[in-house]
Structure formats: structure tokens, C-alpha cells
Coordinates of C-alpha atoms in Angstrom, one line a residue:
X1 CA 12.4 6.9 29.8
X2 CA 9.6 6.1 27.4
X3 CA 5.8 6.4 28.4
X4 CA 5.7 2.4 28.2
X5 CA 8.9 1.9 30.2
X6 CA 7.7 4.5 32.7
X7 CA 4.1 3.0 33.5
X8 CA 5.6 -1.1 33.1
X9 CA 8.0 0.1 36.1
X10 CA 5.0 1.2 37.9
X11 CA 3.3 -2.1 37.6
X12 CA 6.3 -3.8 38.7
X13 CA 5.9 -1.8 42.4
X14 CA 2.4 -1.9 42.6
X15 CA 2.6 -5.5 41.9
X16 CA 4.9 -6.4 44.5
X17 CA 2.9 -4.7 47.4
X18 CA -0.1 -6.3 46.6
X19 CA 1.8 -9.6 46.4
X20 CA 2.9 -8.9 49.9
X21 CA -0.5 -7.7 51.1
X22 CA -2.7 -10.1 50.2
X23 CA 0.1 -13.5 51.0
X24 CA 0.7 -11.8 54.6
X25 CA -3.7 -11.4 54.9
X26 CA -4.4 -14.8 53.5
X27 CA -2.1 -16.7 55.7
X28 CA -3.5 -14.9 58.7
X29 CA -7.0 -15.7 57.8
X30 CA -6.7 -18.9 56.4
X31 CA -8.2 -17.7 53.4
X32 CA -7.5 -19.4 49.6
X33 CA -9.0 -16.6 47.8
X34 CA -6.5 -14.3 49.4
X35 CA -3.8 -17.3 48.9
X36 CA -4.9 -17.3 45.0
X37 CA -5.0 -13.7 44.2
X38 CA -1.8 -13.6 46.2
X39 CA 0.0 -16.3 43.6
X40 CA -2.3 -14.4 40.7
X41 CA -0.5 -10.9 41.4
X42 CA 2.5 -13.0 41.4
X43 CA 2.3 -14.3 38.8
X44 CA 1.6 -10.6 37.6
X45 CA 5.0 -9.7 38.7
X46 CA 6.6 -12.0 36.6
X47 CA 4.3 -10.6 33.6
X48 CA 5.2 -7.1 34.8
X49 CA 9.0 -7.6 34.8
X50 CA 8.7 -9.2 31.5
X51 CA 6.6 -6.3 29.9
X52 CA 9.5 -4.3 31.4
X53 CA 12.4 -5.8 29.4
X54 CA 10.5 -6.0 26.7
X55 CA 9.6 -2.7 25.9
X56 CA 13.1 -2.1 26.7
X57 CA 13.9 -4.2 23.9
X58 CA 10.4 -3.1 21.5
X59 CA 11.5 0.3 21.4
X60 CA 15.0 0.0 19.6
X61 CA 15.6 1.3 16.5
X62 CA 15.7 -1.2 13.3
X63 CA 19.5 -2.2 13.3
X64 CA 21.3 -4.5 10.6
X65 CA 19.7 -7.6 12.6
X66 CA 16.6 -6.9 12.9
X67 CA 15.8 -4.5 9.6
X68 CA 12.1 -4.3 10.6
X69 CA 12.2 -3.2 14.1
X70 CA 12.1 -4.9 18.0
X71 CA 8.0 -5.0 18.5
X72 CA 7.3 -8.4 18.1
X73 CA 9.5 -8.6 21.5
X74 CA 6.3 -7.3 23.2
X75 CA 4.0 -10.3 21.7
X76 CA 6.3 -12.7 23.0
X77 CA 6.5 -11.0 26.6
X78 CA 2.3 -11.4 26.2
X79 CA 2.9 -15.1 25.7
X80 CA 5.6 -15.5 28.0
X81 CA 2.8 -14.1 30.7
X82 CA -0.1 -16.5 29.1
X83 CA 2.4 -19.4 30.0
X84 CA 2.6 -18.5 33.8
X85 CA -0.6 -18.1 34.0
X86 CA -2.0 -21.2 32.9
X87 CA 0.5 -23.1 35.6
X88 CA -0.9 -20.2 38.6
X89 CA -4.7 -21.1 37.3
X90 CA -3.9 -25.2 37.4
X91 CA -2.6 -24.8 41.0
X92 CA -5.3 -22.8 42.5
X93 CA -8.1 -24.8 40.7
X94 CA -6.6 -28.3 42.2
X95 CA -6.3 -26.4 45.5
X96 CA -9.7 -25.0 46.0
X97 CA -11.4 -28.6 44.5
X98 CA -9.4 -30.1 47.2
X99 CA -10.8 -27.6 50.0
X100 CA -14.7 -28.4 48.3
X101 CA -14.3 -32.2 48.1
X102 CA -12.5 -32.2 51.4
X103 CA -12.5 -31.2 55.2
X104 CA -14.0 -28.1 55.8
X105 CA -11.1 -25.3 56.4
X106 CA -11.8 -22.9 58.7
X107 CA -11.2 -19.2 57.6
X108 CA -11.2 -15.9 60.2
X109 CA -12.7 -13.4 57.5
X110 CA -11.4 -10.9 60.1
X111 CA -12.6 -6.6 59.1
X112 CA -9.0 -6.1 57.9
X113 CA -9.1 -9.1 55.8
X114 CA -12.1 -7.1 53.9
X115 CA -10.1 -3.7 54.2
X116 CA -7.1 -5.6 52.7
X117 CA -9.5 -6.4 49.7
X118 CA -10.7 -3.2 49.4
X119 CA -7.1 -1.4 49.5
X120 CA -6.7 -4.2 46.7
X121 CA -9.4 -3.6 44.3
X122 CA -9.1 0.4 44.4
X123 CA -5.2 -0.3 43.3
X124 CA -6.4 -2.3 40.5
X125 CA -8.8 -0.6 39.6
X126 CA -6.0 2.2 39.3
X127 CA -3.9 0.1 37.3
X128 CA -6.1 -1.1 34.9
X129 CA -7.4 2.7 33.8
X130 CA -3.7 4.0 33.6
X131 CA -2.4 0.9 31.6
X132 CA -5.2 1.1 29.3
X133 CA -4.7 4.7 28.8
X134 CA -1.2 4.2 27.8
X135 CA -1.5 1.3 25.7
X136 CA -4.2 3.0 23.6
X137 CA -2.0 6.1 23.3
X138 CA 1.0 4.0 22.4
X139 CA -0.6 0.7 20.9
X140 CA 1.3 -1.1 23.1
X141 CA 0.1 -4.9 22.9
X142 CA 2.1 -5.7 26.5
X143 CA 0.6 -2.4 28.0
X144 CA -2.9 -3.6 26.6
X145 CA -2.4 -7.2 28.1
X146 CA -1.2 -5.6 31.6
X147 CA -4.4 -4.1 31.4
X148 CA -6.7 -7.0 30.7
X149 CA -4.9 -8.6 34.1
X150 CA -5.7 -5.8 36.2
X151 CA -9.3 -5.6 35.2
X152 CA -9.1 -9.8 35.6
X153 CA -7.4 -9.0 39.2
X154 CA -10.2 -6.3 40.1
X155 CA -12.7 -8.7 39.1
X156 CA -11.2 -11.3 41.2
X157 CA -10.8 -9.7 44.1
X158 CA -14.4 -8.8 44.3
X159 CA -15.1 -12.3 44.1
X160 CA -12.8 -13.1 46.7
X161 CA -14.5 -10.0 49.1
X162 CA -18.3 -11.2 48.5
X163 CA -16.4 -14.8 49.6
X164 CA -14.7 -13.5 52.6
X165 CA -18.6 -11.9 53.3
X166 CA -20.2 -15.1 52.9
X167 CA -17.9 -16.6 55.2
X168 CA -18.8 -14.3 57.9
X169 CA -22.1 -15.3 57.3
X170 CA -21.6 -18.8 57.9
X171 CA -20.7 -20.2 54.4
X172 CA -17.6 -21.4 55.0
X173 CA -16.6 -23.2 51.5
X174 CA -17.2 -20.0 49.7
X175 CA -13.8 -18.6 50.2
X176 CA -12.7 -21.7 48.2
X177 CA -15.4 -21.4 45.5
X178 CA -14.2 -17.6 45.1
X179 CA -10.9 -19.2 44.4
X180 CA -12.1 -21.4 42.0
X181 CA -13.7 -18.6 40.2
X182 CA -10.4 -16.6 40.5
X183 CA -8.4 -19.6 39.0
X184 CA -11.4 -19.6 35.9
X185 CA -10.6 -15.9 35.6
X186 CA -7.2 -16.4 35.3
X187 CA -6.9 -19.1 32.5
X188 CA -9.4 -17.1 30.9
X189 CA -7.1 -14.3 30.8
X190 CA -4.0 -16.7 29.4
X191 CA -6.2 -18.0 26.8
X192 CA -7.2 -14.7 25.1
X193 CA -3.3 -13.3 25.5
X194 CA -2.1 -16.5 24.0
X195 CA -4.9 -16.1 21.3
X196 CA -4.5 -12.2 20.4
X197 CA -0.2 -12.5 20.2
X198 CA 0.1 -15.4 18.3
X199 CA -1.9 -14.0 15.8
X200 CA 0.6 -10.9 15.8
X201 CA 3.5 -13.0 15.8
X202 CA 2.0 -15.4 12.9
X203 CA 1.5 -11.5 10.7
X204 CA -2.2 -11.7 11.0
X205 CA -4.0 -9.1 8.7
X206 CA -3.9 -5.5 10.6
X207 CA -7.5 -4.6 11.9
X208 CA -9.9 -3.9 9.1
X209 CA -10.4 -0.1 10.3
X210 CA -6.2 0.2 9.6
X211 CA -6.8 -1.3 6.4
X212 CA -9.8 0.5 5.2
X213 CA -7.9 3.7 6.4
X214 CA -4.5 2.5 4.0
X215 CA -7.1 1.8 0.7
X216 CA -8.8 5.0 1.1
X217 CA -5.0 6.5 1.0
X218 CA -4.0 4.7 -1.9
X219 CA -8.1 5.7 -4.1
X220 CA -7.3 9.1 -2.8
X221 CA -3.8 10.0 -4.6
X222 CA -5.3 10.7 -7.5
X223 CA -3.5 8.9 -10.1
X224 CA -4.5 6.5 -12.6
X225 CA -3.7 3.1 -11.0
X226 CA -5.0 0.5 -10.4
X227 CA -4.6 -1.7 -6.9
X228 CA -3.6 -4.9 -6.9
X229 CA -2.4 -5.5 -3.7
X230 CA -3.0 -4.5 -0.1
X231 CA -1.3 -6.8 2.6
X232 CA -0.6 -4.9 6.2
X233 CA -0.1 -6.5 9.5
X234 CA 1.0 -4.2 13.3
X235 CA 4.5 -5.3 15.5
X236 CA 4.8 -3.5 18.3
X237 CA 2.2 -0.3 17.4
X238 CA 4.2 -0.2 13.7
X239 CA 1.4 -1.1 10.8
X240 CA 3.4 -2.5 8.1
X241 CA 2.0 -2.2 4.3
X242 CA 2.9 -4.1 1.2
X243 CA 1.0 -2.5 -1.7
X244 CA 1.3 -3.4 -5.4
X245 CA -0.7 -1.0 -8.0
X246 CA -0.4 -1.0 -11.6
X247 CA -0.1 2.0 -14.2
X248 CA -0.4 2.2 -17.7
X249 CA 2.5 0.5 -19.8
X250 CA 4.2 3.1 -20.9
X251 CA 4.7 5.8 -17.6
X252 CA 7.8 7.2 -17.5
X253 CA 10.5 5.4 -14.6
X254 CA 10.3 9.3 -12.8
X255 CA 6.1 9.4 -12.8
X256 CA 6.3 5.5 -11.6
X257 CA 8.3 6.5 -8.6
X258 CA 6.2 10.2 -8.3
X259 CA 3.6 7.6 -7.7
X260 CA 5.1 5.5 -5.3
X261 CA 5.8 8.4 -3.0
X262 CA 2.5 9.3 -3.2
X263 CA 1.1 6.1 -2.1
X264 CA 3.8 6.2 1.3
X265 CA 2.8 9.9 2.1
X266 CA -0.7 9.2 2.0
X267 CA -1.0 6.1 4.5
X268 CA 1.8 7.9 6.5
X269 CA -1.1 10.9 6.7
X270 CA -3.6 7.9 7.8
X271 CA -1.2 6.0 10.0
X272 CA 1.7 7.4 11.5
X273 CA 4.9 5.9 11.6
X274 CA 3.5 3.2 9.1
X275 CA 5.9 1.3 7.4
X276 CA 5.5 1.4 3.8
X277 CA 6.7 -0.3 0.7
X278 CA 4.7 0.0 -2.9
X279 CA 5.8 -1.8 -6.2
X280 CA 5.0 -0.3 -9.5
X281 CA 4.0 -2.5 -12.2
X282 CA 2.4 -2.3 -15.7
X283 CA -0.6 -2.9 -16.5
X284 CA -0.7 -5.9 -19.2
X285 CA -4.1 -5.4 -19.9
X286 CA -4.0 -1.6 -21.0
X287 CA -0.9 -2.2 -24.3
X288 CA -3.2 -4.7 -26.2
X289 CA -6.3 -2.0 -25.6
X290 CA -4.2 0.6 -26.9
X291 CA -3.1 -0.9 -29.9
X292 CA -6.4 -2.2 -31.1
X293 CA -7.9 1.5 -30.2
X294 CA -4.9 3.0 -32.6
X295 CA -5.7 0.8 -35.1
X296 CA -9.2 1.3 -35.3
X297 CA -8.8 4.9 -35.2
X298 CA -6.4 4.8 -38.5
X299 CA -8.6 2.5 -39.9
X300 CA -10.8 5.5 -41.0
X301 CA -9.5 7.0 -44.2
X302 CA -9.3 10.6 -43.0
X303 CA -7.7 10.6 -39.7
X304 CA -3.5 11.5 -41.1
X305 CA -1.8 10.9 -37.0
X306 CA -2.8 9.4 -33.5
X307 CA -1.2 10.3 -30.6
X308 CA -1.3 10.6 -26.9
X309 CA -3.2 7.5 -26.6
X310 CA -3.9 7.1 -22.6
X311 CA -6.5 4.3 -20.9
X312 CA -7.6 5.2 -17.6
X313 CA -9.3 3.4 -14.8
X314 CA -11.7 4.5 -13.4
X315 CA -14.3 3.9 -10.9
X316 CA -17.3 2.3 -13.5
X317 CA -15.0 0.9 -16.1
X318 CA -12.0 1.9 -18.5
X319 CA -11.8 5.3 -20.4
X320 CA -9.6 5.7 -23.4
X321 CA -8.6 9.7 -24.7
X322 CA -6.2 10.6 -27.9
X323 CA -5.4 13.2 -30.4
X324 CA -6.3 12.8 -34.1
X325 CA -5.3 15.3 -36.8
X326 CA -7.5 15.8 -39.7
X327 CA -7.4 17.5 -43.5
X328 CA -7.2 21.1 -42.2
X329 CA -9.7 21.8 -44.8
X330 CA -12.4 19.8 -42.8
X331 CA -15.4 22.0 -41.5
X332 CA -16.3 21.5 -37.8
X333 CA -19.6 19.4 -38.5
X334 CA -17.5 17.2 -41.1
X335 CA -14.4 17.2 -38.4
X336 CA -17.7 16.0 -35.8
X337 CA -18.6 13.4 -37.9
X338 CA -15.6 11.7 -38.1
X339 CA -14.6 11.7 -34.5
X340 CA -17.8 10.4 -34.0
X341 CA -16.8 7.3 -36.4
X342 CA -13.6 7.1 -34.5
X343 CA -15.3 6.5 -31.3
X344 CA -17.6 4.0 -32.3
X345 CA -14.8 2.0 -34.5
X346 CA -12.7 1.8 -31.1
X347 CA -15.6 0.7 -28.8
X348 CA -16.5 -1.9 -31.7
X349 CA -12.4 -3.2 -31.6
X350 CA -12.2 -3.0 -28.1
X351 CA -15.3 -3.6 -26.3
X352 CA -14.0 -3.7 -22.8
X353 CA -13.6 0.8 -23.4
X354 CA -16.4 2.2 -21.7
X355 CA -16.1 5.5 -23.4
X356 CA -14.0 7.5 -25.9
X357 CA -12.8 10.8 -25.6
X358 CA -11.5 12.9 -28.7
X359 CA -9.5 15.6 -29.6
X360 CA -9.0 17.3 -33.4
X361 CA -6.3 18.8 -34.4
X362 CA -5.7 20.1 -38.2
X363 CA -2.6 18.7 -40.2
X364 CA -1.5 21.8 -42.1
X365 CA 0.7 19.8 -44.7
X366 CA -2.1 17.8 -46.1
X367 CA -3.4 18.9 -49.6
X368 CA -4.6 21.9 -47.6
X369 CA -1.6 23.8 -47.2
X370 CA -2.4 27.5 -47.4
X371 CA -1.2 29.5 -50.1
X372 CA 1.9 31.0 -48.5
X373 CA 3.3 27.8 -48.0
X374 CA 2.8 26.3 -51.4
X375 CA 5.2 28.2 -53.1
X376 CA 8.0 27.7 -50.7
X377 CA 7.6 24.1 -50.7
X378 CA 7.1 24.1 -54.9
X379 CA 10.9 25.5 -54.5
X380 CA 12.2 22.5 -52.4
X381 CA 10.5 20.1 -54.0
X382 CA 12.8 21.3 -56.9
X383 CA 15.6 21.3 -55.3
X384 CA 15.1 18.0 -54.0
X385 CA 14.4 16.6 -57.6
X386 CA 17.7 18.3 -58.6
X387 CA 19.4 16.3 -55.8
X388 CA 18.1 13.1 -56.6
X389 CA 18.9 13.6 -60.6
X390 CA 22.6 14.4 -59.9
X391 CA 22.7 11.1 -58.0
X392 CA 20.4 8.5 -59.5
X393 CA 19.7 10.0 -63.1
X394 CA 16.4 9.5 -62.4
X395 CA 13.2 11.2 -60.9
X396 CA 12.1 10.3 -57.2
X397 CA 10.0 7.6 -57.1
X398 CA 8.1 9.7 -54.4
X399 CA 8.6 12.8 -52.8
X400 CA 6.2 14.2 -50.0
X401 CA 6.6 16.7 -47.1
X402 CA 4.8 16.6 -43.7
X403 CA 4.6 18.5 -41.0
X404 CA 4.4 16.9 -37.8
X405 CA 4.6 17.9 -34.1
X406 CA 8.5 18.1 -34.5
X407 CA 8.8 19.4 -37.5
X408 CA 9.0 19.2 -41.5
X409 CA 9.7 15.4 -42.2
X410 CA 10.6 14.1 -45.7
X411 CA 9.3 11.2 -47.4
X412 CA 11.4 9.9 -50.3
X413 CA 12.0 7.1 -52.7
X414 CA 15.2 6.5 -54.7
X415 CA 14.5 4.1 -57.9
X416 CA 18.1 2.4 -58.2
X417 CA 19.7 -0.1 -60.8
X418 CA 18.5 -3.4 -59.6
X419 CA 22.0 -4.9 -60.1
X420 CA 23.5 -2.5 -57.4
X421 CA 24.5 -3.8 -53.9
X422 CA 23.2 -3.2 -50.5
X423 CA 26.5 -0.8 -49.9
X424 CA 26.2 1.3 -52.9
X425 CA 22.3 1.6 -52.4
X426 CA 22.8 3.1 -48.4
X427 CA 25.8 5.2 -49.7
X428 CA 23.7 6.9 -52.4
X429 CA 20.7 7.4 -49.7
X430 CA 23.3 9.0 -47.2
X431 CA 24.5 11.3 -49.6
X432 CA 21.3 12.2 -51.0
X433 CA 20.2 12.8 -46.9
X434 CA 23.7 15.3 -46.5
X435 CA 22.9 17.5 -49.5
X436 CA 19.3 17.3 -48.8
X437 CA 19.9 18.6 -45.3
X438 CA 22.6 21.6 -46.7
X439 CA 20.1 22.5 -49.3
X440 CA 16.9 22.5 -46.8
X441 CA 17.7 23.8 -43.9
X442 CA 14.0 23.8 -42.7
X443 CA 13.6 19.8 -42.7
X444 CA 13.9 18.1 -39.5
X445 CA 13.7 14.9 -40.4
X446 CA 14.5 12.9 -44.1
X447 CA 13.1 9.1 -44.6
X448 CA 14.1 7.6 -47.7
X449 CA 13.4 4.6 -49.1
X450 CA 15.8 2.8 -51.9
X451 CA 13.8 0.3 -54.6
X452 CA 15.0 -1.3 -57.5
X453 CA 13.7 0.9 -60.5

């Protein structure tokens, strides 16, 4: 049996002696207080039984009914309490105006009668340090509101002792002023369970130290995201998150979920046995950055290629890094000069970019192709030329090679009769790409282009 289960039980036994005790003691002596906390720990029987049942029930596993769990069972066992109590509180109130409006009722505030309330408050006082213990380990909301009884029923049998004093003293309507003050106690008590589970069961926000604890999870994974939504709320000692962040447009499906996992482990670490779900979304504002900051890059006439564009967000703003490759030929200051011109024409195309990272890289097939290249690509340059005169009886309109991260890749232009179709133009590209492709076994890639000559 549970922790919960375990220490409800013991409330139930402990409640039932005490109901015993102080009914048998009050109707000897005559004395409401001891009549009202008699009805009050009854009524904290009832509250105890139903705590019972319901942890009983709070502590099942998420079946194909109830997909998120039994804990709100708990919150409304709490209100289920708040209910009786209100009705105990209403009866003792009318009682005890009746006894100060009315005939004064004799009580015999007898020695035992005091013991009894001693005996009493040493048993709550018990009760109300083991159930707080628990419900703290366990965050049990029913534990926590068992608890907030007992420290209620200490409270009001202290009243009802320095009543039962008073009366020995010769002030006999103070037994049924302590009972007043009991019944205040008590419907103060309803008021705040009702209050603190409704909230629960209406998904109130979690505490703000549960939510700090899941946003400093989600800024410490270490990605670049950006967090649009937080929404948590707590059932039965579960915290529940719902947490929507946004990446940059193009992350691969695989990295979006890496993310994702991220996110769950790291509240998990914060709050244990939370209940997690994170959606993955783009982030609309980072693909028009991106473009503009290409295009401003290619803008200026010597940057050849862009790539690995990537936005960031970050703490004071957004952060935009890429590759450029420049005539190989370049010296480092003249290389320098032209980043610099990159960076400014991106922060003057896209001014929301707080800063610009760069890095060069050469393009060996510019103009700048070192020597033991040139010859080799004189050769198949010829050959191609050859290729395109056995097909089109004509020279290329254009013929250039590049080299690119994946390879050589050919650029070329067939000038055809403008009275040719669309069929014989792509069959006389497609066979100038197969012999192309026999001939040069070192190009990756062919592009050609068909014009009327």
C-alpha cells in the first residue's frame, strides 16, 4: 500500500476515536464546544474516508479512459470535504447563537473534560505534522487538505479548553462562544479547500516556481529556438506541460524531433514524473530574413556561391552566419574588404540582423585555376566542342566548368534551328548530356540550356 493510502487509513482511526471521545465527554458535561468538535472530527471522518477512496482511485495508471491519469479524483474528494463542512459549521453556529441569545446552559467543565482536550489536541497535533509531511513528499492535494483540518481541529480544541477554563471560572456562556469560534474555524477551512481545488480542477496555471523551473529547462537545451509557448497545470502531484518552440525553416524532420526530446528530458530533470508534450514549428519570420540576406550577399559582384545560411536567436537579438566563396586569386586584405561589404549590405537589407558573421572560402574554378588544371580542362573543353559540332553543326553558345562543393558541374548552351520542336530540342540535349558524360568522366553534373540560334 502506497504512502498516501497508508497515512489516509490512519486518519480514518484516529478520527473515529476522537469522534467517540469528545461526543461521550461533551454529553457528560453539557458542553457545545465538545458537542461541536465532536460533529467537526465527524465530519473529518467523512473527509478521511473520502481521501481514502480517492487516492485509491488517484493513483491508477492512465488507462484508455482516462488517457491523462486519476489525480483530479483527489481535488474532488477536497471538495467533496468542503461541502460537509460548510453544513457541520451552519449547525454549530445556529446552535451556539441559540445558547448566547437564550437560557443560560449549565456545563460541568469536570478535570477529565480538560484531560479529554488535552489527549485531543496532542492527537492533532500528531496528525497535522505526519499529514503534512506526506503530502509535501507526495504532493498530495487530499493529504495537504487533511492537514489544514487537523491544524483547524488543534486550533479549535484549544479554543474549546480555554472555554471549558473559563467556565470553571464562572463564565458560563464561554463554552458556547468557543463553539462559535470552532464553527468560524471550520467554514473557514471549507472556504479555502473549495477555493484551492477548484482551481485544480478548472487547470489553473501550475505555481510560478514549477513554471520558472520548466522555462529554465527549455533556455537551457541549448538549441536555437525560440519559445512560444509555455502552458503547465498539476492533477494529482503530475505537472502537466504544453510547450510550443519554433526553429529555423529549414531543420531537418530528425533534428526537429532531437529537439523535442530535449525539451521533455530537461523538465523531466526539473520535475519528475512531468508530463510533457512539445510541438515543433518553423519559424515564419527567419525564411524572408534569409532570403533578403542571400540576396544582398550576391548582390556584390565578387562573391561566385552562398551557402549555409543559418539565423539564430539569441538572447539580445537575431544573428545571421554563411559561407561565401571568392576569386581564389583574392589576397586576404582584399578577401577582408569584401566580407566587410557583405555584412553591411545584409544589415542594410535586413535591418532586424543584429550582427553578421562570415566565412571565405576560395572558388578554384574561377579565372584562377592553377596551372595544372588549365591544361586538363583546355582538353575537355575540346572534346565537348567536338560533341556539340557532331550534333548541332554549330559551336556552343557557352561552355563553362565549375567546381562546386559536389563536384565539376557543366554549364552549356546549344544554339538550335529555331524551326525545331520542343521534342527534337530535349532529344538533342539528352544525347549531347550521354556522350558528354562517356567522354568526361570527371563531371558530376551537366546543365544545358537549348536557344534558338
Amino acid at each position: 500500500m502506497r504512502v498516501q493510502q497508508r497515512t489516509a487509513l490512519a486518519s480514518v482511526v484516529a478520527a473515529a476515536a476522537l469522534i467517540a471521545l469528545k461526543l461521550v465527554t461533551g454529553l457528560l458535561t453539557h458542553s457545545l464546544g465538545l458537542i461541536a468538535e465532536a460533529a467537526h472530527s465527524a465530519s473529518d471522518l467523512v473527509a478521511a474516508l473520502l481521501t481514502f477512496f480517492a487516492v485509491r482511485v488517484a493513483v491508477r495508471p492512465p488507462d484508455r479512459e482516462h488517457p491523462f491519469g486519476h489525480g483530479k479524483a483527489e481535488h474532488l474528494s477536497a471538495l467533496a470535504e468542503a461541502g460537509i463542512l460548510v453544513i457541520v459549521a451552519i449547525a454549530i453556529a445556529v446552535e451556539a447563537l441559540a445558547r448566547l441569545t437564550g437560557p443560560v446552559h449549565h456545563v460541568d467543565a469536570h478535570g477529565y473534560a480538560l484531560a479529554v482536550i488535552g489527549v485531543v489536541i496532542v492527537v492533532d497535533a500528531s496528525r497535522t505534522v505526519i499529514s503534512r509531511r506526506v503530502a509535501r513528499r507526495t504532493e498530495s492535494p487530499a493529504l495537504e487538505a487533511n492537514a489544514l483540518h487537523f491544524a483547524l481541529d488543534m486550533l479549535g480544541s484549544g479554543a474549546v479548553l480555554v472555554g471549558l477554563v473559563l467556565v470553571r471560572a464562572g463564565e458560563p456562556r464561554a463554552d458556547a462562544v468557543a463553539a462559535l469560534l470552532v464553527a468560524g474555524l471550520v467554514l473557514f477551512s471549507a472556504g479555502r479547500l473549495a477555493r484551492r481545488n477548484a482551481r485544480a480542477l478548472m487547470d489553473q496555471a501550475s505555481a510560478g516556481a514549477a513554471q520558472r523551473a520548466a522555462r529554465e529547462a527549455i533556455e537551457g537545451v541549448g538549441e536555437h529556438l525560440a519559445l512560444r509557448r509555455l502552458r503547465m497545470r498539476q492533477s494529482g502531484g503530475t505537472h502537466f506541460a504544453d510547450v510550443v518552440v519554433a526553429v529555423e525553416p529549414d531543420v531537418a524532420i530528425s533534428r526537429a524531433h532531437a529537439v523535442a526530446s530535449a525539451i521533455e528530458e530537461a523538465i523531466a530533470r526539473r520535475l519528475p514524473g512531468a508530463d510533457v508534450v512539445v510541438h515543433v514549428e518553423p519559424d515564419a519570420g527567419l525564411g524572408p530574413l534569409r532570403q533578403r540576406a542571400t540576396a544582398a550577399a550576391l548582390a556584390i559582384p565578387e562573391v561566385r556561391e552562398v551557402h549555409n545560411v543559418v539565423l539564430l536567436r539569441v538572447a539580445d537579438g537575431t544573428e545571421l552566419t554563411l559561407h561565401m566563396k571568392l576569386p581564389s586569386g583574392l589576397t586576404l586584405r582584399a578577401a577582408h574588404e569584401i566580407a566587410s561589404q557583405v555584412e553591411a549590405a545584409i544589415l542594410e537589407a535586413a535591418p532586424e540582423i543584429g550582427r553578421v558573421r562570415t566565412h571565405i572560402e576560395p572558388l578554384q574554378s574561377d579565372g584562377a585555376t592553377p596551372a595544372s588544371q588549365r591544361a586538363g580542362l583546355e582538353r575537355e573543353r575540346d572534346q565537348v566542342r567536338a560533341i556539340v559540332r557532331e550534333l548541332t553543326a554549330r559551336e556552343p553558345g557557352e561552355l563553362r566548368f565549375r567546381e562546386t562543393e559536389g563536384g565539376i558541374v557543366l554549364l552549356l548552351t546549344l544554339e538550335l534551328d529555331p524551326e525545331a520542336t520542343l521534342e527534337q530540342a530535349h532529344s538533342c540535349a539528352t544525347e549531347a548530356e550521354r556522350r558528354i558524360r562517356a567522354r568526361l568522366s570527371g563531371v558530376e553534373q551537366v546543365l544545358i540550356h537549348t536557344e534558338p540560334a
